[in-house]
Short mmCIF file of C-alpha atoms and ligand atoms in Angstrom, two decimals:
data_model
loop_
_atom_site.label_atom_id
_atom_site.label_comp_id
_atom_site.label_asym_id
_atom_site.label_seq_id
_atom_site.Cartn_x
_atom_site.Cartn_y
_atom_site.Cartn_z
CA MET A 1 93.10 1.69 17.01
CA ARG A 2 92.25 5.39 16.78
CA VAL A 3 88.59 5.96 15.91
CA LEU A 4 86.99 9.26 14.86
CA ILE A 5 83.23 9.93 14.98
CA THR A 6 81.98 12.99 13.10
CA GLY A 7 78.52 14.48 13.66
CA ALA A 8 78.93 13.08 17.18
CA ALA A 9 76.20 15.25 18.73
CA GLY A 10 73.50 13.69 16.53
CA GLN A 11 71.42 10.69 17.57
CA LEU A 12 73.52 8.02 15.83
CA GLY A 13 76.81 9.71 16.71
CA HIS A 14 75.72 9.84 20.33
CA ASP A 15 75.09 6.09 20.46
CA LEU A 16 78.35 5.26 18.68
CA ARG A 17 80.15 7.31 21.34
CA ARG A 18 78.43 5.32 24.05
CA LEU A 19 79.70 2.06 22.55
CA ARG A 20 83.16 3.47 21.79
CA PRO A 21 83.81 5.96 24.61
CA GLU A 22 87.53 6.09 23.81
CA ALA A 23 86.87 7.39 20.27
CA LEU A 24 87.57 10.96 19.27
CA ALA A 25 84.00 12.26 18.97
CA LEU A 26 83.54 15.62 17.25
CA GLY A 27 80.25 17.44 16.88
CA ARG A 28 79.68 20.15 14.31
CA ALA A 29 80.97 22.81 16.72
CA GLN A 30 84.37 21.05 16.82
CA LEU A 31 84.52 19.90 13.18
CA SER A 32 82.45 20.99 10.22
CA ILE A 33 82.89 18.37 7.52
CA THR A 34 82.47 21.06 4.87
CA ASN A 35 85.89 22.44 5.87
CA LEU A 36 88.39 20.24 4.00
CA GLY A 37 91.44 21.57 5.85
CA ALA A 38 89.88 20.88 9.23
CA VAL A 39 88.76 17.41 8.07
CA LEU A 40 92.29 16.56 6.90
CA ASP A 41 93.65 17.64 10.29
CA ALA A 42 91.04 15.67 12.25
CA VAL A 43 91.49 12.45 10.26
CA ARG A 44 95.29 12.56 10.53
CA GLY A 45 96.44 9.66 12.71
CA CYS A 46 93.04 7.87 12.61
CA ASP A 47 92.50 4.24 11.58
CA LEU A 48 88.72 4.23 11.34
CA VAL A 49 86.19 7.02 10.78
CA PHE A 50 82.40 6.91 11.27
CA ASN A 51 80.79 9.79 9.42
CA CYS A 52 77.51 10.47 11.22
CA ALA A 53 77.37 14.12 10.13
CA ALA A 54 74.50 14.99 7.83
CA ASP A 55 72.04 17.72 6.96
CA ASN A 56 68.78 15.87 7.62
CA ALA A 57 66.38 18.79 7.13
CA VAL A 58 64.41 16.94 4.45
CA ASP A 59 61.78 19.63 3.79
CA ALA A 60 64.19 22.58 4.00
CA ALA A 61 66.40 20.94 1.35
CA GLU A 62 63.68 21.41 -1.29
CA ALA A 63 64.03 25.20 -1.07
CA ASP A 64 67.80 25.15 -0.48
CA PRO A 65 69.30 22.04 -2.11
CA GLU A 66 72.79 23.54 -2.06
CA ARG A 67 72.84 23.49 1.73
CA ALA A 68 72.10 19.78 1.84
CA LEU A 69 74.61 19.08 -0.95
CA ALA A 70 77.35 20.99 0.89
CA VAL A 71 77.16 18.62 3.86
CA ASN A 72 75.74 15.39 2.46
CA ALA A 73 77.77 15.27 -0.77
CA GLU A 74 80.72 17.70 -0.51
CA GLY A 75 81.29 17.09 3.19
CA ALA A 76 81.08 13.31 2.74
CA ALA A 77 83.59 13.53 -0.12
CA ASN A 78 85.95 15.54 2.11
CA ILE A 79 85.88 12.77 4.72
CA ALA A 80 86.53 10.10 2.08
CA LEU A 81 89.43 12.06 0.60
CA ALA A 82 90.98 12.51 4.04
CA CYS A 83 90.55 8.79 4.81
CA ARG A 84 92.18 7.82 1.52
CA ARG A 85 95.17 10.08 2.19
CA GLN A 86 95.48 8.80 5.76
CA GLY A 87 94.88 5.13 4.86
CA ALA A 88 91.93 5.05 7.28
CA ARG A 89 88.82 2.92 6.89
CA LEU A 90 85.52 4.82 6.49
CA VAL A 91 81.98 3.96 7.49
CA HIS A 92 79.53 6.42 5.97
CA PHE A 93 75.77 6.49 6.57
CA SER A 94 73.00 6.92 4.03
CA THR A 95 69.28 6.55 3.77
CA ASN A 96 66.26 4.75 2.34
CA PHE A 97 65.37 8.12 0.78
CA VAL A 98 67.73 7.30 -2.12
CA PHE A 99 64.85 5.16 -3.45
CA ASP A 100 61.60 6.39 -5.01
CA GLY A 101 59.42 3.99 -3.03
CA THR A 102 57.45 2.60 -5.99
CA LEU A 103 58.52 -1.06 -5.59
CA ASP A 104 56.14 -3.43 -3.82
CA ARG A 105 58.85 -5.15 -1.78
CA PRO A 106 61.73 -3.95 0.44
CA TYR A 107 64.59 -2.36 -1.53
CA LEU A 108 67.78 -4.41 -1.76
CA GLU A 109 71.35 -3.22 -2.23
CA SER A 110 71.14 -4.23 -5.92
CA ASP A 111 68.08 -2.06 -6.66
CA PRO A 112 68.85 1.12 -8.62
CA PRO A 113 68.42 4.27 -6.51
CA HIS A 114 66.12 6.99 -7.75
CA PRO A 115 65.58 9.69 -5.14
CA VAL A 116 62.46 11.86 -5.30
CA SER A 117 63.63 14.66 -2.97
CA ALA A 118 66.53 17.12 -2.86
CA TYR A 119 67.63 15.50 0.42
CA GLY A 120 67.60 12.04 -1.20
CA ARG A 121 69.59 13.33 -4.18
CA SER A 122 72.17 14.91 -1.87
CA LYS A 123 72.57 11.65 0.07
CA LEU A 124 72.90 9.63 -3.15
CA GLN A 125 75.57 12.03 -4.40
CA GLY A 126 77.30 11.56 -1.04
CA GLU A 127 77.34 7.77 -1.50
CA GLU A 128 78.66 8.08 -5.04
CA ARG A 129 81.37 10.56 -4.12
CA VAL A 130 82.47 8.55 -1.10
CA LEU A 131 82.80 5.35 -3.12
CA ALA A 132 84.51 7.15 -6.04
CA GLU A 133 87.07 8.63 -3.64
CA LEU A 134 87.47 5.52 -1.49
CA PRO A 135 86.08 2.29 -3.04
CA SER A 136 86.85 0.37 0.16
CA ALA A 137 84.45 2.54 2.19
CA LEU A 138 81.41 0.96 3.82
CA VAL A 139 78.16 2.83 3.07
CA ILE A 140 75.39 1.81 5.46
CA ARG A 141 71.87 2.76 4.39
CA SER A 142 69.29 2.75 7.14
CA SER A 143 65.72 3.94 7.72
CA GLY A 144 63.57 5.75 10.29
CA LEU A 145 66.24 6.32 12.93
CA PHE A 146 65.31 7.13 16.52
CA GLY A 147 67.67 7.49 19.45
CA ALA A 148 67.43 8.40 23.10
CA VAL A 149 69.01 11.72 22.12
CA GLY A 150 66.81 12.72 19.19
CA SER A 151 67.80 14.56 16.03
CA ALA A 152 68.04 18.27 16.94
CA VAL A 153 67.18 19.44 13.43
CA LYS A 154 63.85 17.56 13.63
CA GLY A 155 63.04 18.65 17.17
CA GLY A 156 63.62 15.14 18.54
CA SER A 157 63.07 11.68 17.10
CA PHE A 158 59.70 10.79 15.55
CA PRO A 159 58.44 8.65 18.49
CA GLU A 160 59.61 11.32 20.93
CA ARG A 161 57.69 14.03 19.08
CA VAL A 162 54.57 11.86 19.00
CA VAL A 163 54.74 11.17 22.74
CA ARG A 164 55.41 14.82 23.62
CA ARG A 165 52.55 16.07 21.46
CA ALA A 166 50.16 13.53 22.94
CA GLN A 167 51.28 14.48 26.46
CA ALA A 168 50.55 18.12 25.58
CA GLY A 169 47.07 17.11 24.43
CA GLU A 170 47.70 18.09 20.82
CA ARG A 171 45.79 16.57 17.91
CA LEU A 172 47.77 13.81 16.20
CA ARG A 173 47.55 13.25 12.44
CA VAL A 174 50.11 10.84 11.04
CA VAL A 175 50.67 9.48 7.53
CA ALA A 176 49.60 5.89 7.03
CA ASP A 177 50.73 5.58 3.40
CA GLN A 178 54.49 5.88 3.99
CA ARG A 179 56.31 2.82 5.26
CA LEU A 180 59.71 2.40 6.89
CA ASN A 181 61.80 0.10 9.08
CA PRO A 182 61.96 2.04 12.38
CA THR A 183 65.53 1.53 13.59
CA PHE A 184 66.98 2.27 17.05
CA THR A 185 70.30 4.10 16.68
CA LEU A 186 71.92 2.02 19.44
CA ASP A 187 71.22 -1.15 17.42
CA LEU A 188 72.53 0.47 14.24
CA ALA A 189 75.66 1.73 16.02
CA ALA A 190 76.44 -1.77 17.35
CA ALA A 191 75.98 -3.29 13.88
CA ALA A 192 78.14 -0.59 12.26
CA LEU A 193 80.97 -1.35 14.69
CA GLU A 194 80.67 -5.05 13.97
CA LEU A 195 80.63 -4.64 10.17
CA ALA A 196 83.58 -2.24 10.33
CA GLY A 197 85.45 -4.83 12.38
CA GLU A 198 84.74 -7.44 9.71
CA GLY A 199 86.10 -5.12 7.03
CA MET A 200 82.90 -5.04 4.98
CA GLU A 201 83.01 -2.71 1.96
CA GLY A 202 80.46 -1.17 -0.41
CA VAL A 203 76.75 -0.52 0.12
CA VAL A 204 74.79 -2.46 2.73
CA HIS A 205 71.27 -2.04 4.15
CA VAL A 206 71.11 -2.26 7.95
CA VAL A 207 67.63 -1.91 9.45
CA SER A 208 65.36 -3.47 12.05
CA ARG A 209 63.36 -6.54 11.15
CA GLY A 210 59.91 -5.59 9.92
CA CYS A 211 58.32 -2.62 8.28
CA CYS A 212 55.35 -0.45 9.23
CA SER A 213 53.69 2.86 8.49
CA TYR A 214 54.46 6.04 10.43
CA TRP A 215 50.93 5.73 11.80
CA GLU A 216 51.61 2.25 13.20
CA LEU A 217 54.88 3.52 14.67
CA ALA A 218 53.08 6.43 16.35
CA CYS A 219 50.44 4.08 17.82
CA GLU A 220 53.11 1.73 19.16
CA ALA A 221 55.02 4.62 20.78
CA LEU A 222 51.83 5.76 22.54
CA ARG A 223 51.06 2.20 23.67
CA LEU A 224 54.51 1.97 25.27
CA ALA A 225 54.02 5.36 26.89
CA ARG A 226 50.58 4.21 28.13
CA ILE A 227 48.94 7.27 26.64
CA GLN A 228 45.40 6.85 25.42
CA ALA A 229 45.21 9.30 22.56
CA SER A 230 43.73 8.77 19.15
CA VAL A 231 45.96 9.12 16.13
CA GLU A 232 44.25 10.09 12.92
CA ALA A 233 45.63 8.14 9.96
CA VAL A 234 46.03 10.43 6.95
CA ASP A 235 47.46 10.27 3.42
CA SER A 236 50.64 12.08 2.42
CA ALA A 237 48.47 14.45 0.34
CA ALA A 238 46.71 15.66 3.51
CA ILE A 239 50.03 16.67 5.09
CA ALA A 240 51.40 18.30 1.91
CA ALA A 241 55.01 18.34 3.13
CA PRO A 242 57.36 20.35 0.88
CA ALA A 243 59.54 17.26 0.14
CA PRO A 244 58.08 14.16 -1.48
CA ARG A 245 58.93 10.97 0.43
CA PRO A 246 59.04 7.35 -0.73
CA ARG A 247 55.76 5.54 -0.01
CA ASN A 248 57.66 2.31 0.39
CA GLY A 249 60.76 3.24 2.39
CA CYS A 250 61.40 -0.34 3.50
CA LEU A 251 64.87 -1.79 3.09
CA GLY A 252 66.00 -5.40 2.96
CA SER A 253 69.44 -6.89 2.54
CA THR A 254 71.10 -9.75 0.72
CA ARG A 255 74.31 -9.10 2.70
CA VAL A 256 73.39 -8.99 6.40
CA PRO A 257 70.50 -10.24 8.56
CA PRO A 258 68.15 -7.59 9.95
CA LEU A 259 68.54 -6.16 13.45
CA ARG A 260 66.01 -7.15 16.13
CA ASP A 261 62.29 -6.52 15.47
CA TRP A 262 61.47 -2.83 15.27
CA GLN A 263 58.99 -3.19 18.15
CA LEU A 264 61.79 -4.50 20.40
CA GLY A 265 64.08 -1.66 19.36
CA LEU A 266 61.30 0.81 20.12
CA GLU A 267 60.74 -0.76 23.52
CA ALA A 268 64.46 -0.40 24.33
CA TRP A 269 64.33 3.21 23.11
CA TRP A 270 61.31 3.90 25.30
CA ARG A 271 63.03 2.58 28.43
CA GLU A 272 66.09 4.76 27.76
CA TRP A 273 64.27 7.85 26.62
CA SER A 274 61.73 7.86 29.44
CA ALA A 275 64.51 7.38 32.02
CA LEU A 276 66.52 10.21 30.43
CA SER A 277 63.58 12.59 30.22
CA GLN A 278 62.72 12.01 33.89
CA SER A 279 66.30 12.55 35.11
N1 NAP B 301 67.21 10.32 10.97
C1 NAP B 301 66.78 9.37 10.17
O1 NAP B 301 65.62 8.94 10.22
C2 NAP B 301 67.74 8.72 9.19
C3 NAP B 301 67.26 7.70 8.37
C4 NAP B 301 68.15 7.06 7.52
C5 NAP B 301 69.46 7.47 7.46
N2 NAP B 301 69.89 8.50 8.22
C6 NAP B 301 71.30 8.89 8.12
O2 NAP B 301 71.96 8.44 9.29
C7 NAP B 301 73.02 9.35 9.62
C8 NAP B 301 72.86 9.82 11.07
O3 NAP B 301 71.62 10.51 11.17
P1 NAP B 301 71.05 11.04 12.56
O4 NAP B 301 69.62 10.67 12.60
O5 NAP B 301 71.96 10.68 13.67
O6 NAP B 301 71.13 12.60 12.29
P2 NAP B 301 71.17 13.83 13.31
O7 NAP B 301 70.70 13.40 14.66
O8 NAP B 301 70.48 14.96 12.61
O9 NAP B 301 72.72 14.09 13.40
C9 NAP B 301 73.45 14.65 12.36
C10 NAP B 301 74.51 15.51 12.99
O10 NAP B 301 75.30 16.08 11.93
C11 NAP B 301 75.60 17.41 12.34
N3 NAP B 301 76.02 18.23 11.20
C12 NAP B 301 75.25 18.94 10.34
N4 NAP B 301 76.05 19.60 9.48
C13 NAP B 301 77.32 19.31 9.82
C14 NAP B 301 78.58 19.70 9.32
N5 NAP B 301 78.71 20.55 8.30
N6 NAP B 301 79.70 19.19 9.91
C15 NAP B 301 79.61 18.34 10.96
N7 NAP B 301 78.44 17.96 11.49
C16 NAP B 301 77.31 18.43 10.91
C17 NAP B 301 74.34 17.90 12.97
O11 NAP B 301 74.63 19.03 13.78
P3 NAP B 301 73.48 20.14 14.00
O12 NAP B 301 72.39 19.46 14.80
O13 NAP B 301 74.22 21.21 14.71
O14 NAP B 301 73.02 20.53 12.63
C18 NAP B 301 73.93 16.68 13.80
O15 NAP B 301 74.50 16.71 15.09
C19 NAP B 301 72.97 10.45 8.58
O16 NAP B 301 73.84 10.15 7.53
C20 NAP B 301 71.54 10.38 8.07
O17 NAP B 301 71.43 10.90 6.76
C21 NAP B 301 69.06 9.14 9.09
#
């Protein structure tokens, strides 16, 4: 089976490559998914495609929504079109940011999306365009991803940035009123491979078990790193980020069980990341 991974230099793409080293893995430099001709060429001969490419600059998207749409909606549609023509299966990734975060329980696959940010709207359009083009596609929504190789556009994963800032002696202020399921990309990659193998279709939520605030996540990362630094818990209003974010970004699923507890995923991340950063 010939497998293609797009966005392969990102944190999720990197971990999928590790689990499927024989796959054709193309980063943005080798394949921009906004280039339909190049996408058609790359998908030719493939049986299964994992689209990990995305524009994840959540705040920047507020000022320049077209940039996010070009990759997250148009680019995703290009991949789906190419998969349909080729007869390839597609696994596409989306986000908890398609929800507005006003519910008082984890969001299920059946809950209606209602994004509050330009990034969230671009990802929702991506889901819709992928499924319109290729109804058999699998759209995996996840939340709070962190990998040993962090997201370049964010300057590393969230726990990595917290640890680095604490090591540098910087003041740490982290929102305590936004919740998420912190999910290790290696766990998500393994689940995506399994669900693709089972031939699952449609939208599914795949996240770690358990939900916490960014503040709790920051404290847990520092505990693992054995750094004694205080983390000030603040409200979203105190940070005043350009993009609004869902307060409740927690996902649940009626289709699949959750991955391991987020604390265990974070522990595994810490072992890998600390080994990598010392090498
Ligand atoms: N990060 C999260 O917390 C999170 C949460 C929920 C869902 N997700 C979703 O999960 C998926 C994987 O995210 P991730 O965290 O692995 O993101 P990531 O680390 O930012 O990786 C995304 C990759 O896509 C590349 N890319 C950007 N524009 C491209 C284009 N036009 N053509 C090809 N590649 C392009 C980026 O390259 P450059 O670095 O060169 O721009 C980057 O390597 C995405 O669909 C994302 O929306 C992420």
